[in-house]
């Protein structure tokens, strides 16, 4: 699948920037697949899995290395967030999910910092709205499965709270949550891709400073957006799914 809606014309030379164009597009069974999104998402997933095995292989109860310290800090933070919202038992199951989401989105966002030519061969997969939708739908379905497993049909009670008359609005809100979650991630990361494309139009002798400054800022934005996605997964999806038990 693909999306395309944006084109920025350059001020000189008649060239154009089209961040919605993808490298390696191909057709299969009547659908269009974005090759660059597929291989960058695979790279991000391999990095996350590889980092997990690396930490597992070098974990120690003595003096931990920097990677283990970073992982333990992230794990402790996510466990505290889930436990503070939902209690100790859900944290044992949901903290690994939020950590995996955070790590995958983080490395996906940071891939765009690596220079990969024009057009970009390593464009962040999260700058493709299809990836953002897929992540949000995964979270949405997982939260509903979790809610039914923990509370059965009682999880449906939140649609008639505080009043039955508000059920239509509550249903609309529930449908809108994955849409807003995905578009927030997609919009912020795509804006970074657009800025890098615009900066690339600067003559080579003046390119290095704004390019370096923006990529440092992009690292920060990528981390913030990954953290926001993970935290909203807890607060907007899994928290309400077992709200009675959490309280």
CSV table of C-alpha atoms in Angstrom, one decimal:
chain,number,residue,atom,x,y,z
A,1,UNK,CA,0.0,0.0,0.0
A,2,UNK,CA,1.1,3.5,-0.5
A,3,UNK,CA,0.2,7.1,0.2
A,4,UNK,CA,1.1,10.2,-1.8
A,5,UNK,CA,-0.1,13.7,-1.2
A,6,UNK,CA,2.8,16.1,-0.8
A,7,UNK,CA,5.1,17.8,-3.2
A,8,UNK,CA,7.4,20.7,-2.4
A,9,UNK,CA,8.7,22.7,-5.4
A,10,UNK,CA,12.2,24.1,-5.1
A,11,UNK,CA,12.7,27.8,-5.5
A,12,UNK,CA,15.4,27.5,-8.1
A,13,UNK,CA,16.1,25.1,-11.0
A,14,UNK,CA,12.5,23.8,-11.3
A,15,UNK,CA,13.4,20.7,-9.2
A,16,UNK,CA,10.9,19.2,-6.8
A,17,UNK,CA,10.9,17.2,-3.6
A,18,UNK,CA,8.3,14.5,-3.2
A,19,UNK,CA,8.7,12.9,0.3
A,20,UNK,CA,5.7,10.6,-0.5
A,21,UNK,CA,7.6,8.8,-3.3
A,22,UNK,CA,9.1,5.5,-2.4
A,23,UNK,CA,12.0,3.6,-3.7
A,24,UNK,CA,11.5,0.0,-4.7
A,25,UNK,CA,7.7,0.0,-5.1
A,26,UNK,CA,6.2,-3.1,-6.6
A,27,UNK,CA,2.8,-4.6,-7.4
A,28,UNK,CA,1.5,-7.9,-6.0
A,29,UNK,CA,-2.0,-9.2,-6.1
A,30,UNK,CA,-3.3,-5.8,-7.1
A,31,UNK,CA,-1.7,-4.0,-4.2
A,32,UNK,CA,1.3,-1.6,-4.2
A,33,UNK,CA,4.0,-2.3,-1.7
A,34,UNK,CA,6.7,0.3,-0.7
A,35,UNK,CA,10.0,-1.5,-0.8
A,36,UNK,CA,11.9,1.1,1.2
A,37,UNK,CA,9.4,0.9,4.0
A,38,UNK,CA,9.6,-2.8,4.1
A,39,UNK,CA,13.4,-3.1,4.2
A,40,UNK,CA,13.9,-0.2,6.7
A,41,UNK,CA,11.2,-1.7,9.0
A,42,UNK,CA,13.1,-5.0,8.7
A,43,UNK,CA,16.4,-3.3,9.6
A,44,UNK,CA,14.8,-1.7,12.7
A,45,UNK,CA,13.3,-5.0,13.8
A,46,UNK,CA,16.6,-6.8,13.4
A,47,UNK,CA,18.4,-4.1,15.4
A,48,UNK,CA,15.8,-4.4,18.2
A,49,UNK,CA,16.1,-8.2,18.3
A,50,UNK,CA,19.9,-8.1,18.0
A,51,UNK,CA,20.1,-5.6,20.9
A,52,UNK,CA,17.9,-7.9,23.0
A,53,UNK,CA,20.1,-10.9,22.4
A,54,UNK,CA,23.2,-8.8,23.0
A,55,UNK,CA,22.0,-7.6,26.4
A,56,UNK,CA,20.8,-11.1,27.3
A,57,UNK,CA,24.2,-12.5,26.5
A,58,UNK,CA,26.1,-9.9,28.5
A,59,UNK,CA,23.8,-9.4,31.4
A,60,UNK,CA,25.6,-9.6,34.8
A,61,UNK,CA,24.8,-9.0,38.4
A,62,UNK,CA,28.2,-7.5,38.9
A,63,UNK,CA,29.2,-4.2,37.2
A,64,UNK,CA,26.8,-3.8,34.2
A,65,UNK,CA,27.9,-2.4,30.9
A,66,UNK,CA,26.4,0.8,29.5
A,67,UNK,CA,24.0,-1.1,27.2
A,68,UNK,CA,22.6,-3.1,30.2
A,69,UNK,CA,22.3,0.0,32.2
A,70,UNK,CA,20.3,1.7,29.5
A,71,UNK,CA,18.1,-1.3,29.1
A,72,UNK,CA,17.5,-1.6,32.8
A,73,UNK,CA,16.7,2.1,33.1
A,74,UNK,CA,14.2,1.8,30.2
A,75,UNK,CA,12.6,-1.3,31.7
A,76,UNK,CA,12.3,0.2,35.1
A,77,UNK,CA,10.7,3.3,33.7
A,78,UNK,CA,8.1,1.4,31.6
A,79,UNK,CA,7.3,-1.0,34.5
A,80,UNK,CA,6.7,2.0,36.7
A,81,UNK,CA,4.4,3.6,34.1
A,82,UNK,CA,2.3,0.5,33.6
A,83,UNK,CA,2.2,-0.4,37.2
A,84,UNK,CA,1.2,3.2,38.2
A,85,UNK,CA,-1.7,3.1,35.8
A,86,UNK,CA,-2.8,-0.5,36.0
A,87,UNK,CA,-1.2,-2.3,38.9
A,88,UNK,CA,1.6,-4.8,39.4
A,89,UNK,CA,0.2,-7.9,37.6
A,90,UNK,CA,-0.6,-6.2,34.3
A,91,UNK,CA,2.9,-4.6,34.3
A,92,UNK,CA,4.4,-8.0,34.2
A,93,UNK,CA,2.8,-8.7,30.8
A,94,UNK,CA,2.4,-5.2,29.3
A,95,UNK,CA,5.8,-3.7,30.1
A,96,UNK,CA,7.6,-5.9,27.6
A,97,UNK,CA,5.1,-4.9,24.9
A,98,UNK,CA,5.6,-1.2,25.5
A,99,UNK,CA,9.4,-1.6,25.6
A,100,UNK,CA,9.4,-3.4,22.3
A,101,UNK,CA,7.1,-0.7,20.7
A,102,UNK,CA,9.3,2.0,22.0
A,103,UNK,CA,12.5,0.4,20.8
A,104,UNK,CA,11.2,-0.4,17.4
A,105,UNK,CA,9.7,3.0,16.8
A,106,UNK,CA,12.9,4.7,18.1
A,107,UNK,CA,15.2,2.8,15.8
A,108,UNK,CA,12.8,3.3,12.9
A,109,UNK,CA,12.8,7.1,13.5
A,110,UNK,CA,16.5,7.2,13.8
A,111,UNK,CA,17.2,5.5,10.5
A,112,UNK,CA,16.4,8.7,8.8
A,113,UNK,CA,19.5,10.3,10.3
A,114,UNK,CA,21.8,8.1,8.3
A,115,UNK,CA,22.7,9.7,5.0
A,116,UNK,CA,21.5,7.4,2.2
A,117,UNK,CA,21.5,9.4,-1.0
A,118,UNK,CA,18.7,11.0,-2.9
A,119,UNK,CA,16.1,9.6,-3.0
A,120,UNK,CA,16.6,8.3,0.6
A,121,UNK,CA,17.1,4.6,0.7
A,122,UNK,CA,16.8,4.6,4.5
A,123,UNK,CA,13.8,6.8,4.9
A,124,UNK,CA,12.2,6.1,8.4
A,125,UNK,CA,9.4,3.5,8.0
A,126,UNK,CA,7.3,5.6,10.4
A,127,UNK,CA,7.2,8.4,7.8
A,128,UNK,CA,5.0,6.0,5.8
A,129,UNK,CA,1.4,6.3,7.1
A,130,UNK,CA,0.9,2.6,6.4
A,131,UNK,CA,3.5,1.7,9.1
A,132,UNK,CA,1.9,4.1,11.6
A,133,UNK,CA,-1.6,2.7,10.9
A,134,UNK,CA,-0.3,-0.9,11.3
A,135,UNK,CA,1.3,-0.1,14.7
A,136,UNK,CA,-1.9,1.7,15.9
A,137,UNK,CA,-4.1,-1.2,14.7
A,138,UNK,CA,-1.8,-3.7,16.4
A,139,UNK,CA,-2.1,-1.8,19.7
A,140,UNK,CA,-5.9,-1.4,19.3
A,141,UNK,CA,-6.5,-5.1,18.7
A,142,UNK,CA,-4.1,-6.1,21.4
A,143,UNK,CA,-5.8,-3.9,23.9
A,144,UNK,CA,-9.2,-5.3,23.1
A,145,UNK,CA,-7.9,-8.9,23.3
A,146,UNK,CA,-6.4,-8.1,26.7
A,147,UNK,CA,-9.6,-6.4,27.9
A,148,UNK,CA,-11.7,-9.4,27.0
A,149,UNK,CA,-9.2,-11.8,28.5
A,150,UNK,CA,-9.1,-9.9,31.8
A,151,UNK,CA,-12.7,-8.8,32.2
A,152,UNK,CA,-14.7,-10.6,29.6
A,153,UNK,CA,-17.7,-8.7,28.4
A,154,UNK,CA,-17.4,-6.3,31.4
A,155,UNK,CA,-14.9,-4.4,29.4
A,156,UNK,CA,-17.8,-3.1,27.2
A,157,UNK,CA,-19.2,-1.2,30.2
A,158,UNK,CA,-17.0,1.8,29.6
A,159,UNK,CA,-19.1,2.6,26.5
A,160,UNK,CA,-22.1,3.4,28.7
A,161,UNK,CA,-20.2,5.4,31.3
A,162,UNK,CA,-21.1,7.7,32.9
A,163,UNK,CA,-24.4,7.7,31.0
A,164,UNK,CA,-25.9,5.3,28.5
A,165,UNK,CA,-26.8,8.2,26.2
A,166,UNK,CA,-23.1,8.9,25.7
A,167,UNK,CA,-22.5,5.4,24.1
A,168,UNK,CA,-22.4,6.8,20.5
A,169,UNK,CA,-19.8,9.4,21.5
A,170,UNK,CA,-17.7,6.8,23.4
A,171,UNK,CA,-17.7,4.5,20.4
A,172,UNK,CA,-16.6,7.3,18.1
A,173,UNK,CA,-13.9,8.2,20.6
A,174,UNK,CA,-12.7,4.6,20.6
A,175,UNK,CA,-12.5,4.5,16.8
A,176,UNK,CA,-10.7,7.8,16.7
A,177,UNK,CA,-7.9,6.8,19.2
A,178,UNK,CA,-5.9,4.6,16.8
A,179,UNK,CA,-6.3,7.2,14.0
A,180,UNK,CA,-5.0,10.0,16.1
A,181,UNK,CA,-2.2,7.9,17.5
A,182,UNK,CA,-1.0,6.8,14.1
A,183,UNK,CA,-1.3,10.3,12.4
A,184,UNK,CA,0.6,11.9,15.3
A,185,UNK,CA,3.6,9.6,14.8
A,186,UNK,CA,3.4,9.8,11.0
A,187,UNK,CA,3.1,13.6,10.8
A,188,UNK,CA,6.0,14.3,13.1
A,189,UNK,CA,8.4,11.9,11.4
A,190,UNK,CA,7.3,12.9,7.9
A,191,UNK,CA,7.9,16.6,8.7
A,192,UNK,CA,11.5,15.6,9.6
A,193,UNK,CA,11.9,13.9,6.3
A,194,UNK,CA,10.6,17.0,4.5
A,195,UNK,CA,13.0,19.3,6.3
A,196,UNK,CA,16.0,17.1,5.4
A,197,UNK,CA,14.8,17.2,1.8
A,198,UNK,CA,14.5,21.0,1.9
A,199,UNK,CA,17.9,21.4,3.6
A,200,UNK,CA,19.4,19.2,0.8
A,201,UNK,CA,18.6,22.1,-1.7
A,202,UNK,CA,21.1,24.4,0.1
A,203,UNK,CA,24.4,24.7,-1.8
A,204,UNK,CA,27.1,22.3,-0.6
A,205,UNK,CA,29.2,25.0,1.0
A,206,UNK,CA,26.4,26.0,3.4
A,207,UNK,CA,24.8,22.6,3.8
A,208,UNK,CA,26.7,21.1,6.7
A,209,UNK,CA,25.7,23.3,9.5
A,210,UNK,CA,21.8,23.2,9.1
A,211,UNK,CA,22.0,19.6,8.2
A,212,UNK,CA,24.0,18.7,11.3
A,213,UNK,CA,21.8,20.9,13.5
A,214,UNK,CA,18.5,19.4,12.1
A,215,UNK,CA,19.7,15.8,12.4
A,216,UNK,CA,20.6,16.3,16.1
A,217,UNK,CA,17.1,17.8,16.6
A,218,UNK,CA,15.7,14.8,14.6
A,219,UNK,CA,17.3,12.4,17.1
A,220,UNK,CA,15.5,14.2,19.9
A,221,UNK,CA,12.1,14.3,18.1
A,222,UNK,CA,12.4,10.6,17.2
A,223,UNK,CA,13.0,9.6,20.8
A,224,UNK,CA,10.1,11.8,22.0
A,225,UNK,CA,7.7,10.4,19.5
A,226,UNK,CA,8.6,6.8,20.3
A,227,UNK,CA,8.1,7.6,24.0
A,228,UNK,CA,4.8,9.3,23.4
A,229,UNK,CA,3.5,6.3,21.4
A,230,UNK,CA,4.5,3.9,24.1
A,231,UNK,CA,3.0,5.9,26.9
A,232,UNK,CA,-0.3,6.5,25.0
A,233,UNK,CA,-0.5,2.8,24.4
A,234,UNK,CA,-0.7,2.4,28.1
A,235,UNK,CA,-2.9,5.3,28.9
A,236,UNK,CA,-5.4,5.4,26.0
A,237,UNK,CA,-5.7,1.7,25.1
A,238,UNK,CA,-4.7,-0.8,27.8
A,239,UNK,CA,-5.6,1.4,30.8
A,240,UNK,CA,-9.3,1.8,29.8
A,241,UNK,CA,-9.6,-1.8,28.7
A,242,UNK,CA,-9.2,-2.9,32.3
A,243,UNK,CA,-10.1,0.4,34.0
A,244,UNK,CA,-12.2,-1.2,36.8
A,245,UNK,CA,-9.4,-3.7,37.7
A,246,UNK,CA,-6.8,-1.0,37.5
A,247,UNK,CA,-8.6,1.3,39.9
